[in-house]
Structure formats: structure tokens, C-alpha cells
Short mmCIF file of N, CA and C and ligand atoms in Angstrom, two decimals:
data_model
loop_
_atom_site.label_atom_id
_atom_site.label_comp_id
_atom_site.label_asym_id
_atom_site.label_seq_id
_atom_site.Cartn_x
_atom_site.Cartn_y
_atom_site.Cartn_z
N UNK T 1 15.40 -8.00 -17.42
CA UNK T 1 14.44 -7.19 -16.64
C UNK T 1 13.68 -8.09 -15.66
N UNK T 2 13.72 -7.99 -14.18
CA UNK T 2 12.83 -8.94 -13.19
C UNK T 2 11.65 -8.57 -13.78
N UNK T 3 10.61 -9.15 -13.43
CA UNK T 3 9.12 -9.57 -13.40
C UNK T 3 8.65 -8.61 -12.09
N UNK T 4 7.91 -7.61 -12.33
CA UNK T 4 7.53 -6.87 -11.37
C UNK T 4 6.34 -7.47 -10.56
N UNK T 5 7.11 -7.57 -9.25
CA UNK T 5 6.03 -8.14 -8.21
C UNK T 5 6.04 -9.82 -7.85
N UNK T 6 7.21 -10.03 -8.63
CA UNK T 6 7.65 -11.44 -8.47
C UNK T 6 9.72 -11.52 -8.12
N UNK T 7 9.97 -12.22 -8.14
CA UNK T 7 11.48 -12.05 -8.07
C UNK T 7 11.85 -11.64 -6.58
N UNK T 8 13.00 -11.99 -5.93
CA UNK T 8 13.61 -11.45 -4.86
C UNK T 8 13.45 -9.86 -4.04
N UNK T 9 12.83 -9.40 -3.16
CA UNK T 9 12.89 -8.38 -2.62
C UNK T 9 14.43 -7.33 -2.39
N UNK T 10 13.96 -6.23 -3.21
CA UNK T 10 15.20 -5.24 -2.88
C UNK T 10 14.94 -4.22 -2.34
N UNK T 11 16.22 -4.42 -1.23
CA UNK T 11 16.07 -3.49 0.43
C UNK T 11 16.13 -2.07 -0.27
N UNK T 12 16.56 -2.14 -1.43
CA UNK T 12 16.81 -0.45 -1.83
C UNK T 12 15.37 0.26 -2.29
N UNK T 13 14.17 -0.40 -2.44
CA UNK T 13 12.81 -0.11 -3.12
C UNK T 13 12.91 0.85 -2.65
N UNK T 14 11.78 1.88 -2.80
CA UNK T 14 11.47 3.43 -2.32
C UNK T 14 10.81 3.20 -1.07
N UNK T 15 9.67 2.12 -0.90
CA UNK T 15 8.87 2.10 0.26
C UNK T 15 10.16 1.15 1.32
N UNK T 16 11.02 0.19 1.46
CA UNK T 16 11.69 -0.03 1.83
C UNK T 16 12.83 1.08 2.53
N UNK T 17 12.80 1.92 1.87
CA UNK T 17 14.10 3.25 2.27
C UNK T 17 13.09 4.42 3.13
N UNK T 18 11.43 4.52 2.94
CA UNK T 18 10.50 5.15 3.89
C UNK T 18 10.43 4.33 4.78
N UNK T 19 10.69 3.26 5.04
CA UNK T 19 10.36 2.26 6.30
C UNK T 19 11.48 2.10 7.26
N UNK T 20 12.53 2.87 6.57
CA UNK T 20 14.25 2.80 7.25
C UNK T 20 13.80 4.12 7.70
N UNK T 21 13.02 5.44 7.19
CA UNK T 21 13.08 6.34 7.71
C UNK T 21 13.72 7.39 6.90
N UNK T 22 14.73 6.45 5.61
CA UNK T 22 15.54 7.33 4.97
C UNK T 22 14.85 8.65 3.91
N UNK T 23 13.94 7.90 3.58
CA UNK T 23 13.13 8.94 2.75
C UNK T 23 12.00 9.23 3.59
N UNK T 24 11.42 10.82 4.17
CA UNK T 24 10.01 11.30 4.60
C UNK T 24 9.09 10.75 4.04
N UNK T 25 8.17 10.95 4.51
CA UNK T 25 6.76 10.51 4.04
C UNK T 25 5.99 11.73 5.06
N UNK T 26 4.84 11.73 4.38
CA UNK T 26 3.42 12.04 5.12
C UNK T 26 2.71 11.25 5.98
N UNK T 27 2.91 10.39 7.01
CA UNK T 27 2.60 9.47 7.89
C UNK T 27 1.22 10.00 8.33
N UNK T 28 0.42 8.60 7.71
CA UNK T 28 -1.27 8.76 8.69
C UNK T 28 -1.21 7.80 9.59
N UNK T 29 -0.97 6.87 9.73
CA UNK T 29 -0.90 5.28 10.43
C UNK T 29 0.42 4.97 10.75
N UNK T 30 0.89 4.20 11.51
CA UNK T 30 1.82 3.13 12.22
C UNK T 30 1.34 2.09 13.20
N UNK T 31 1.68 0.69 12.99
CA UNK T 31 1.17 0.19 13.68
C UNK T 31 2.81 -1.00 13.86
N UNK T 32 2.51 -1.78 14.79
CA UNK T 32 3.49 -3.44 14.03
C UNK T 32 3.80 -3.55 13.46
N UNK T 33 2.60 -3.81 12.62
CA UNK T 33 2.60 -4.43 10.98
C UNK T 33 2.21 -3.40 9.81
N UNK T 34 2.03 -2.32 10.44
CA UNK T 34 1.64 -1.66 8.57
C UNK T 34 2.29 -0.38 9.02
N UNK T 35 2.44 0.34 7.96
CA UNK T 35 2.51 1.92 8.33
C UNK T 35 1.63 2.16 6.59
N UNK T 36 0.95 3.51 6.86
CA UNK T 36 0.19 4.12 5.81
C UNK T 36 0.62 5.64 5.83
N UNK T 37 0.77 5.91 4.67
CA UNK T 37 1.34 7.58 4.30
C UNK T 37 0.54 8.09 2.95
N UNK T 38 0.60 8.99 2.88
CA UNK T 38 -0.01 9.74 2.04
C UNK T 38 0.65 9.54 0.42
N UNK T 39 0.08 9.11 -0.33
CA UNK T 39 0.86 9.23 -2.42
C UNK T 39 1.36 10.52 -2.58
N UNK T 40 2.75 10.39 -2.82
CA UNK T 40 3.05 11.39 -3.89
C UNK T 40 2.97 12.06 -4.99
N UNK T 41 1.49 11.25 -5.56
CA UNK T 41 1.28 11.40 -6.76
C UNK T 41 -0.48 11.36 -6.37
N UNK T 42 -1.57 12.28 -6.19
CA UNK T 42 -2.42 11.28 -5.28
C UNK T 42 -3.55 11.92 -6.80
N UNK T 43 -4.20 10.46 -7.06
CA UNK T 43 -4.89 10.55 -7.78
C UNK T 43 -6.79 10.51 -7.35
N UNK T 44 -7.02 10.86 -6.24
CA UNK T 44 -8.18 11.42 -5.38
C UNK T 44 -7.57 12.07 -4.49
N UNK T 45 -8.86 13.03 -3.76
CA UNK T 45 -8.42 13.97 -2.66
C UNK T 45 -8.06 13.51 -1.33
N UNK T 46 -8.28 12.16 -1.46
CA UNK T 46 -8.01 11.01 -0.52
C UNK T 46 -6.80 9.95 -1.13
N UNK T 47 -5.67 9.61 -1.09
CA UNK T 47 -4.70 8.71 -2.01
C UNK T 47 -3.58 8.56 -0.58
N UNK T 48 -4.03 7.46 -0.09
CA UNK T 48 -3.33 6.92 0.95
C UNK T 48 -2.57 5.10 0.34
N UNK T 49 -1.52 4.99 1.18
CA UNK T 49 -1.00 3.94 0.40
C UNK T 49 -0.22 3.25 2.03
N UNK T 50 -0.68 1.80 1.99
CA UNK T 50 -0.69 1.13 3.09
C UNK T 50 0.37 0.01 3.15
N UNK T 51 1.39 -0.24 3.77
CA UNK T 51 2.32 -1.20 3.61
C UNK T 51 2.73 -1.76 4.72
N UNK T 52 2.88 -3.47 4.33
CA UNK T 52 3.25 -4.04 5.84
C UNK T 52 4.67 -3.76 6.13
N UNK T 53 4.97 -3.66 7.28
CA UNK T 53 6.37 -4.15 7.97
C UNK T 53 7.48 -4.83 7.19
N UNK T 54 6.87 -6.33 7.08
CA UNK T 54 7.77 -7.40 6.35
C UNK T 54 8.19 -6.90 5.05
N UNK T 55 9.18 -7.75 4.67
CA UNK T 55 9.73 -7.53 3.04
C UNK T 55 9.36 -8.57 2.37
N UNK T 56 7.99 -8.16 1.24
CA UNK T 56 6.88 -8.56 0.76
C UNK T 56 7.18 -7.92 -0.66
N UNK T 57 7.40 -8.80 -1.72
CA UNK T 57 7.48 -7.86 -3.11
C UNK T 57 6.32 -7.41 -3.72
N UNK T 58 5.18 -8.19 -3.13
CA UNK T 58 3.61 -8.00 -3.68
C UNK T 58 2.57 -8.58 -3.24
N UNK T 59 1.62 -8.54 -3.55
CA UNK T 59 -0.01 -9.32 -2.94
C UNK T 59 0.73 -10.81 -2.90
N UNK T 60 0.93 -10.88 -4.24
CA UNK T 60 1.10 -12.85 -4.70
C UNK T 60 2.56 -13.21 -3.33
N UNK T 61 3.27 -12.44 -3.02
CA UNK T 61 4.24 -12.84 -2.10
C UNK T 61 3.84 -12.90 -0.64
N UNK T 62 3.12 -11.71 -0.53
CA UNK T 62 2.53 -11.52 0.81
C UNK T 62 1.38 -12.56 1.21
N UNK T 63 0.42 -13.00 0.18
CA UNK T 63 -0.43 -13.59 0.64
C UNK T 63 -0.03 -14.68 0.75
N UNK T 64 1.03 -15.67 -0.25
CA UNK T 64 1.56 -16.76 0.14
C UNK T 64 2.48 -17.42 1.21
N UNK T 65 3.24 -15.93 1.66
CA UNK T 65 4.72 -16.32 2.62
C UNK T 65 4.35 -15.28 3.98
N UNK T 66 3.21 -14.70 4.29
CA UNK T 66 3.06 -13.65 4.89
C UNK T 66 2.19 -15.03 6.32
N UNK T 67 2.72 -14.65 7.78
CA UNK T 67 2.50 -15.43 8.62
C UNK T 67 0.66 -14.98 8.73
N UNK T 68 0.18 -15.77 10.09
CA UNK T 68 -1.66 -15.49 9.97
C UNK T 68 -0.92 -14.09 10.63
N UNK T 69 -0.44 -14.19 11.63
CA UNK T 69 -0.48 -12.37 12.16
C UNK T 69 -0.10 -11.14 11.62
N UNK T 70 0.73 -11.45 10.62
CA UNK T 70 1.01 -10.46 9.58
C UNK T 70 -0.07 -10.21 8.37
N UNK T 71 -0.73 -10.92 7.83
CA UNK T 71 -2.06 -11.23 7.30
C UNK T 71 -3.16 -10.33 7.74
N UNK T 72 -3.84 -10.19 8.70
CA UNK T 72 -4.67 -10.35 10.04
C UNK T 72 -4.03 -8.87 10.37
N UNK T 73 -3.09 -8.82 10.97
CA UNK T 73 -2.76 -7.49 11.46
C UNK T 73 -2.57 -6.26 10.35
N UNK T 74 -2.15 -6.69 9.16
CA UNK T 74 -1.97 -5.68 8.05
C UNK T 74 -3.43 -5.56 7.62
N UNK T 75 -4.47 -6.17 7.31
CA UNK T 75 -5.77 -5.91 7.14
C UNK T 75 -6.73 -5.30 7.88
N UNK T 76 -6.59 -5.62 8.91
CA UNK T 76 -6.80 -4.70 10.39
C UNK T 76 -6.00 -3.00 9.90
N UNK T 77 -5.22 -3.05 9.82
CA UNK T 77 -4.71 -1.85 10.05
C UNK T 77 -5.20 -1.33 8.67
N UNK T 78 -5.57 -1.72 7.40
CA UNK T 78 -6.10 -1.13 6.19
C UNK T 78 -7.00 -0.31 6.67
N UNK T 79 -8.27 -1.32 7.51
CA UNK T 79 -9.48 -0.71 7.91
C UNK T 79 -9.57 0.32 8.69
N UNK T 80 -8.14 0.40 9.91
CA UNK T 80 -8.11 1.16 10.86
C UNK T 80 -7.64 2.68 10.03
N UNK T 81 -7.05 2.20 9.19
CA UNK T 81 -6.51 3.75 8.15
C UNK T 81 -7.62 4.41 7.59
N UNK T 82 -8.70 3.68 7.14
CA UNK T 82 -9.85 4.45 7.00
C UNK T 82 -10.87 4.78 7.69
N UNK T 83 -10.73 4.32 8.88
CA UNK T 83 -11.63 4.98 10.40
C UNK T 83 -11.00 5.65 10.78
N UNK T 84 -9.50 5.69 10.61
CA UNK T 84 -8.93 7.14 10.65
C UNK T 84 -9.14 8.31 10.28
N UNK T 85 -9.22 8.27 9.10
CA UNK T 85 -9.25 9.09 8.37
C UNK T 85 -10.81 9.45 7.91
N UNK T 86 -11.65 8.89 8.38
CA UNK T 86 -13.18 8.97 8.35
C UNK T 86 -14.06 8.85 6.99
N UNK T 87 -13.66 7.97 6.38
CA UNK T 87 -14.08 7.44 5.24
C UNK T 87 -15.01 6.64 4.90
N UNK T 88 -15.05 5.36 5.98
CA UNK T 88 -16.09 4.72 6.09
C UNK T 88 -17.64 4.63 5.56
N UNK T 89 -18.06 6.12 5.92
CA UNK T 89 -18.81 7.24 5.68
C UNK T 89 -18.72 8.08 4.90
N UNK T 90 -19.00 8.09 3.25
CA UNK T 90 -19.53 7.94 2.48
C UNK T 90 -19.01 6.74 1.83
N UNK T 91 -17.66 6.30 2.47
CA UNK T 91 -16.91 5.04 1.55
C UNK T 91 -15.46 4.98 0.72
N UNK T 92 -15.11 4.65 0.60
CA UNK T 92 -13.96 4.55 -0.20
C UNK T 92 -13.40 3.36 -1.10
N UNK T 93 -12.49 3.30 -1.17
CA UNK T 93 -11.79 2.33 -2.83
C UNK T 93 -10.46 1.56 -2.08
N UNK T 94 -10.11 0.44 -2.12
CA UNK T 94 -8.94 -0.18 -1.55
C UNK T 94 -8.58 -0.65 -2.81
N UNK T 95 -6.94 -0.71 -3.45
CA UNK T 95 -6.72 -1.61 -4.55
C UNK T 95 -5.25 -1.95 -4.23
N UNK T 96 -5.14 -3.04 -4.99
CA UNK T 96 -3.60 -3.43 -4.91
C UNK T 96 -2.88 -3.87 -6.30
N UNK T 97 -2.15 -3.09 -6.89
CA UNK T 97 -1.61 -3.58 -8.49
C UNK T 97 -0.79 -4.48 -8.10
N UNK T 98 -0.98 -5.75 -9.03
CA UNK T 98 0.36 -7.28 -8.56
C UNK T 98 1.27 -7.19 -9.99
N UNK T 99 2.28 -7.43 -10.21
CA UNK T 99 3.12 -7.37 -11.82
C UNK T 99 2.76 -6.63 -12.86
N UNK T 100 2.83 -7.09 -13.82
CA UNK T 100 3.11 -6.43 -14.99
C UNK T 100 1.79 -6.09 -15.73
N UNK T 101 0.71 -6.65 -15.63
CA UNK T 101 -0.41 -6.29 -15.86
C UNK T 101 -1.37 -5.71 -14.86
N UNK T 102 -0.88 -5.72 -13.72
CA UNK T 102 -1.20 -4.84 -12.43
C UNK T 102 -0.65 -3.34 -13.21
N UNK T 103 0.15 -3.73 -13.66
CA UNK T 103 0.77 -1.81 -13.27
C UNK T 103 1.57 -1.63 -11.95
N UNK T 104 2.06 -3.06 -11.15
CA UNK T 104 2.90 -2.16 -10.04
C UNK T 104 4.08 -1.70 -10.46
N UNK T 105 4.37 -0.51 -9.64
CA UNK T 105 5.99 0.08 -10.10
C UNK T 105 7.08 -0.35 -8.97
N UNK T 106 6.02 0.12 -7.72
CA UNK T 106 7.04 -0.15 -6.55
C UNK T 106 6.91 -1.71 -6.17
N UNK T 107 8.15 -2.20 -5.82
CA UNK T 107 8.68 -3.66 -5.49
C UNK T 107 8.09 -4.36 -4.32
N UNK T 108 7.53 -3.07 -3.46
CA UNK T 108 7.19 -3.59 -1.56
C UNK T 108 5.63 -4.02 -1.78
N UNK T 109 4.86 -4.91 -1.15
CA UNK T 109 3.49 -5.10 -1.27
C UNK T 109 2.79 -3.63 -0.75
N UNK T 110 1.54 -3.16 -1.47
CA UNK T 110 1.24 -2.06 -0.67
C UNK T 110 -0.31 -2.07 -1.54
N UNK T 111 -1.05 -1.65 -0.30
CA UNK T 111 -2.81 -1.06 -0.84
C UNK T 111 -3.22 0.19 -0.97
N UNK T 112 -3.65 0.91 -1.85
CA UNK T 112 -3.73 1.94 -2.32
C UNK T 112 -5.21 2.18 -1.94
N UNK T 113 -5.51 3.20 -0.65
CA UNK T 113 -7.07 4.03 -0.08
C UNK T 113 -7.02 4.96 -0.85
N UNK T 114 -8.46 5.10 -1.64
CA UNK T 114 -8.61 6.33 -2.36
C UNK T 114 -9.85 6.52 -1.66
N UNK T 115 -10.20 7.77 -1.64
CA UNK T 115 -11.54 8.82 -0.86
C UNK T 115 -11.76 10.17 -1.53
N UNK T 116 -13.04 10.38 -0.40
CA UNK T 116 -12.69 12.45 -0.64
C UNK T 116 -13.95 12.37 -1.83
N UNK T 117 -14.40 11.46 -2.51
CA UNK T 117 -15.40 12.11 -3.51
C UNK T 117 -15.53 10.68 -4.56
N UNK T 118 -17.15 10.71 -5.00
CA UNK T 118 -17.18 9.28 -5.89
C UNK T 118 -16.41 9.10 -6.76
N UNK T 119 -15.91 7.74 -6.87
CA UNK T 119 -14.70 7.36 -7.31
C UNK T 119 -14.76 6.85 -9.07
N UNK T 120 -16.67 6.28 -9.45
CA UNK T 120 -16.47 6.42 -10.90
C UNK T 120 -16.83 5.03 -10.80
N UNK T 121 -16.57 4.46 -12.35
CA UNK T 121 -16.38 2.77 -12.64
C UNK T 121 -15.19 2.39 -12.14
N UNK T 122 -15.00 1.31 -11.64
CA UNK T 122 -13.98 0.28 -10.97
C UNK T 122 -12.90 0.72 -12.41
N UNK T 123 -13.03 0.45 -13.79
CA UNK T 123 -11.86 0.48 -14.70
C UNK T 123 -12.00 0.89 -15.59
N UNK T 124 -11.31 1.97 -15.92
CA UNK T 124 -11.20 2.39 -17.20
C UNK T 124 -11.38 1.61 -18.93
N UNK T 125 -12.14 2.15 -19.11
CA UNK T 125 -12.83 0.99 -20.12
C UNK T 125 -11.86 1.19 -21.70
P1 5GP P 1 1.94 1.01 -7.82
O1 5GP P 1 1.85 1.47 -9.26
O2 5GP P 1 3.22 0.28 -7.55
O3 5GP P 1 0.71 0.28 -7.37
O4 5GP P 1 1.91 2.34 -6.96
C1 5GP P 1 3.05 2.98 -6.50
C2 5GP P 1 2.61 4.30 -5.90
O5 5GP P 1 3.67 4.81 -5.13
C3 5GP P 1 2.24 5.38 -6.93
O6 5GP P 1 0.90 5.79 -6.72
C4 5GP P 1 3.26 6.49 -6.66
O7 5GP P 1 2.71 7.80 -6.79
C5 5GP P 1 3.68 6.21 -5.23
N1 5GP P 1 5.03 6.64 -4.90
C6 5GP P 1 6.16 6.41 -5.64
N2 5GP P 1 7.24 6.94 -5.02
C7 5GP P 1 6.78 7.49 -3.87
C8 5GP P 1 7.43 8.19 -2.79
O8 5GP P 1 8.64 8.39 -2.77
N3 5GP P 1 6.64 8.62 -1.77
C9 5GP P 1 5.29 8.39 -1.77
N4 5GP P 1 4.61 8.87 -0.71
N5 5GP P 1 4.65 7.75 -2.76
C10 5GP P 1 5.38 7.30 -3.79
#
């Protein structure tokens, strides 16, 4: 079993096959470097999910092998997804699950905007 969020990038991931176009999405954002679409699963009334361009298996990959403009431009565009979407104002939640104690499922690096209504304690206790 790979190590989720570590190990070699596979072009077949789910967010990889939305970035080919092959699978729809709900598109809020496109930019260069990121595109942001709506969760399929959205756990606030707000559940946006933000991913760079590059083929990035996770935070720990992206932040280490990810150039300054890919860096820089994908963070930019986090913020711009929620001035989009007008959140700013009252606020919202950015998170990113890394491996196996993250909880990530999907293989591509990606930040998860939650909104729409107070969000609670940071973690389930
Ligand atoms: P992770 O647990 O890896 O941080 O989060 C993966 C997220 O991707 C989950 O919230 C899940 O609902 C979402 N997701 C999985 N497959 C799809 C899909 O095909 N389309 C969209 N829009 N979201 C997906």
C-alpha cells in the first residue's frame, strides 16, 4: 500500500482526470496555477477545494519541490477564491490533510475553503 501523500504522483488521481477536463466539476476559480471547484461531498454550505496546476502529491511535496511562482501564485489564488466567493466577511476555514494521519484520500495537493456559517472548534475532540 503507498503512503498517502508521499510516493510518486499518479496521472490517473480524480483531481488529475478534473484538470484533463475528463471528469466535470463545479468550477469557481481558474487561474495558471490553481483551479478551485466545488466538494462533492461538501461538509459546510461553503466546501470549496483548491488545487495547483503542477503534479503535487501533497502539502509535504508541494511545499518542498513547488517553484517560488507556483508557491506565491497558488496562495494568491486561495485568497482570490474567497474574495470570490465573498467570505472574507464573516470569514472562513482553509485546511489541507497531508498522509495518513491527515486523512488525505486524494493523491493531488489541494486546500479545502469551508464557509456559509460558524465553523465550531478547529478539531473534533
Ligand atoms: P482529502 O480527504 O483528500 O483532504 O479530501 C478529498 C476531497 O475530495 C473530499 O472532501 C471529497 O469529497 C472530494 N472529492 C473526491 N472525489 C471528488 C470528485 O470527483 N469531485 C469533487 N468535486 N470532489 C471530490
Amino acid at each position: 500500500m503507498p503512503v498517502p501523500g508521499l510516493g510518486p504522483y499518479d496521472d490517473n488521481n480524480i483531481f488529475a482526470r478534473i484538470l484533463r477536463g475528463e471528469i466535470p466539476c463545479k468550477r469557481v476559480y481558474d487561474d495558471a496555477f490553481a483551479l478551485a471547484f466545488h466538494d462533492i461531498n461538501p461538509q459546510a454550505p461553503v466546501h470549496v477545494l483548491v488545487i495547483p496546476k503542477g503534479r503535487y502529491v501533497s502539502f509535504a511535496d508541494f511545499s518542498a519541490g513547488a517553484s517560488e511562482d507556483e508557491l506565491a501564485g497558488f496562495f494568491r489564488a486561495v485568497g482570490a477564491v474567497a474574495r470570490h466567493l465573498e467570505l472574507d466577511q464573516p470569514g472562513y476555514r482553509i485546511l489541507a490533510n497531508m498522509g495518513e494521519h491527515g486523512g488525505q484520500e486524494v493523491p493531488h495537493f489541494h486546500v479545502h475553503l469551508f464557509g456559509g456559517r460558524p465553523l465550531g472548534p478547529m478539531l473534533a475532540r
